[in-house]
Amino acid sequence: MNRSALFFSCCVLLAGTLAAQSASNCRVGDDAEYTKQIREYTTEPFFSTELVDHLPSSSCVPSPEKFLQHIIGAPNVLDHVEQINAYMRLLEKSTPRVKVFSIGKSEEGREMLAVMVSDEENIRDLERFKQITGRLADPRGLSDTEAQKLIADGKPIYWADGSIHSPETGAPEMLMELAYRIAVEDTPFIQKIRKDSIVMITPVVETDGRDREVDIYMHHVKHPQDPRYPLIWWGHYVAHDNNRDDLGLTLALSRNMLKNFLEWHPTVMHDLHESVPYLYIMTGTGPYNAWLDPIVISEWQRMAYYEIEEMTKRGVIGVWTHGFYDGWAPNYLLSIANGHNAIGRFYETFGNGGADTQVRKLNPPDTNREWFRPNPPLPEVKWSARDNINMQESAILFGMNNVASNKNEFLNNFYLKSKRAVAKAQTEGPAAWVFPADDPRPAEQARLLNLLAQQGIEISRLENDAQIPSAAQKESADSRPRSNENSSKTGTDKDRDKDRDKDKDTNKPVTLPKGSYVIRMDQPYSRLADMVLDTQYYSPRDPRSYDDTGWTLGALRNVKTIRVVDTALLSKPMQKIATIQVAGTITGSGGTYLVNHNADNTLATFRYKLADVAMEAAEAPFEADGVRFNAGTFVIRNADRGKVEAAAKELGIPVHAVASAPKVATHPLQAPRVAMVHNWTNTQNDGWYRVAFDELKIPYTYIADTKLRQTDHLRDKFDVIILPPGGGFGGASLSSTVQGIPMRGAALPWKNTNEMPNLVAPGLDETDDIRGGLGYTGLANLEQFVRDGGLLIAAQSSSSLPVAAGMTQMVSANNPPGLNAPGSVLLSIVDDSKSPIAYGYTDKLYVYFHDGPVLNVGMNQPNPEANARSSGRGSPSDPDVIQARTYHEPEKAPKRSPREQELYIPEEVRQFGSLLLPPPAEMPRVVLRFAPEKDLVLSGMLVGAKDVAERPVVVDVPHGKGHVVLFSNNPFWRDETQGSFFLVFNSMFNYDHLDAGRSNANPSDQPRQATAAE
Ligand SMILES: [Zn+2]
């Protein structure tokens, strides 16, 4: 590091004297030493091309080696963000062909860049080219003739970005050499790229993770005998999922990249990844995202095949397309481009997780020849960092040259896609999406609308009430969902026909109230809005999905959206608006303040903002001053009005002051001390919890499983402990949680040192030893914590931990073998509206469900197969008549609701098993339950729906003086599931009164008899 820093100052001085020179005055030759090393580090000729097997020298511009003191792709070395950015700035100083822009900072303050490389005249004219792409991006009012003139004058911008995934280390290095090569080299091939396009480079997307990864890798190089550190945090919040954030825009990198895209409108955005051998060029297997213009699908294919052909012609092995991913979900970083009418694509090259040269062995199917991989990778090769650089750099240069050579066609396609997006309202519809002004959750509504605005989507507001025919709309979050399975058993098609008939019956016009928000589909980014607000059907016949299959944002955020197909709406008076601010204030007078619980997440911020103010929760709905308040309403007695009002105003919360406290049972509403648990193997899922808590300013202690092991009397320190889903690379089973990283060898501290100064940042965790996991002691400490009156919240895969550890009587968790739920939006029903966990919710909620586990409560799950008749005479519905005895009709089994069935304990069991049975007050309480099978799926795919239908989603289980609350869904998923957040917040705020509203009646006393009608 010091070496390079020294060299940096020397080069800056050098560059300062050269900056004024025109690029054409520079002498370009061959950098023989650099070229020699390229050839030395390339392990096979079939991992290189003539584009990258050498490096030109320049009398003006320092090569990467001059600055870094190693060539790009040299073994055993990687560079930190500071060096990479400094080199890019050095290029800017050394040649008029490079200009560097800062595009923002990461969570930990590291800078992200956009490095523009092109001909000197193009760089001088960047503003004009930016205006041209901007005009083509919004072609409203532009004639085709004017458009063609702009296209002829314009330059496509090709944006290459590196290392969003921190262990994929090659691209940031490669992009330094690429910037240099394009700026310096004088072959006609490179000149074409410079003349007829603008290359834009973001060398490191995940800057925080890059520095941690380089620390760990360079530590490994210095201490090859030591066990290698895992990369515990990549970015500040999430790991690999940082390129699944385009729907939530929660991470700084997503926001910075999007903002930069909207500033320049690059024609192509190209993410550089490393995983599969040797070079996979994205086209995907399909099903492709159904809201994209088909033009872009062709562009993916055409670009991929061009690059494959050029590489293959040169004898390069293992370049292929198709396979690997699907092209369905719009959550990837490259969706920034595809969602805004440009081209988003990516490569996967064969990374090494560093710069080691290694023998890499492959097995089928990686080595299989397939129709999409006629020239497959080899079973064994020596693979180097330079090989990786050669593959990435050669292929992307072909891509860039292709775009420059066909610049008008690419720009014209961009124009066409933009124009066709504006025509969407009239062509394929719908006309608009409406967010009605009377949504009970104005804060979440505003948050979703502001997110769309951040994506560049225009929002208008109705100036008057507007009527639309009911047949022309469908309220998405309230629409009847459908089953996903192509099974004749479900009668899906019939149900759907019935639904359609019902829609016809109720042909009353619908009034959209004045002030409703309208997302018009006659705007450039109509497709993106439609894509995120619509429902998704993913056929089980399609190839296995690569990521989420459903993502309907209105439903996941518990915000009402209406799909309007009648274009008459577009001519109603409406005003375009920018961002939406919800007004908060106090109305009425008196010393008691009421805050209606509507499950808007700002209420959680409010509770903590006034943490020292005593609040209570109303245990039932009530009326005061003629206003109806929901169960869970915050009741604040005798507080300082100014203080309450300031918080209400800041957070946009309406508060009602009343003279006397309402006559309703209440209990204290706590602002509890929360611990958020992580382990030392995978921090990804807890990252989405942390980012949501941080955004809402909800305080918590970030605590390692190893620390739980070392801390007894947890109850003295915390009221609530949250176990976000484990899994990923970590595993969530009892076994893996107890073991953690095995206690072998020496202690492994995770702390900043001189050698690794970037491991820990404020908000992250450190320790003297990452080994040992939760351990048996940690498990016992957790159990003791609950028995002492604490609340343990365990979500999704982590819910199996308290279940397996014996903290939840009468609950089991399983993963049904036939279940395939790759990330879908499912309907759930509030089963116990009196539970504090359900405060603020209405009767139903859409939740995100991914693979389970499926929770079961009680001892007697009905087995539908059990009632099937034996083989014998007659038809399946005929009685089984046993020969030589009088026929007695069997007694009909009593019909029980899912809840009754769960709590039902047969008389014999009560007699003989009473020792093992919990008393009614300790029975699990199902708060939220999945809808029946026919109503279950709103968006995405669910195979095995019968294993999920009517099963518990949220279960509250008393244990000792405390509670365990289990979630089968993931309430904090990629900052998309704002609608589910308050299930967790309610659990927290009411942690010491979760038994409020509990009914301890035992339904087994009076089983409901089946009637003829059933
Ligand atoms: Zn990747």
PDB file of C-alpha atoms and ligand atoms in Angstrom, residues 165 168 240 273-274 348, ligand 1:
ATOM      1  CA  HIS A 165     -19.921  -9.505  -5.515  1.00  0.00           C
ATOM      2  CA  GLU A 168     -15.452 -12.072  -7.499  1.00  0.00           C
ATOM      3  CA  HIS A 240     -24.513 -11.816  -2.496  1.00  0.00           C
ATOM      4  CA  HIS A 273     -19.446 -11.533 -12.273  1.00  0.00           C
ATOM      5  CA  GLU A 274     -17.291 -14.565 -11.620  1.00  0.00           C
ATOM      6  CA  GLU A 348     -19.712 -14.897 -15.397  1.00  0.00           C
TER       7      GLU A 348
HETATM    8 ZN    ZN B   1     -21.680 -12.542  -8.866  1.00  0.00          ZN
END
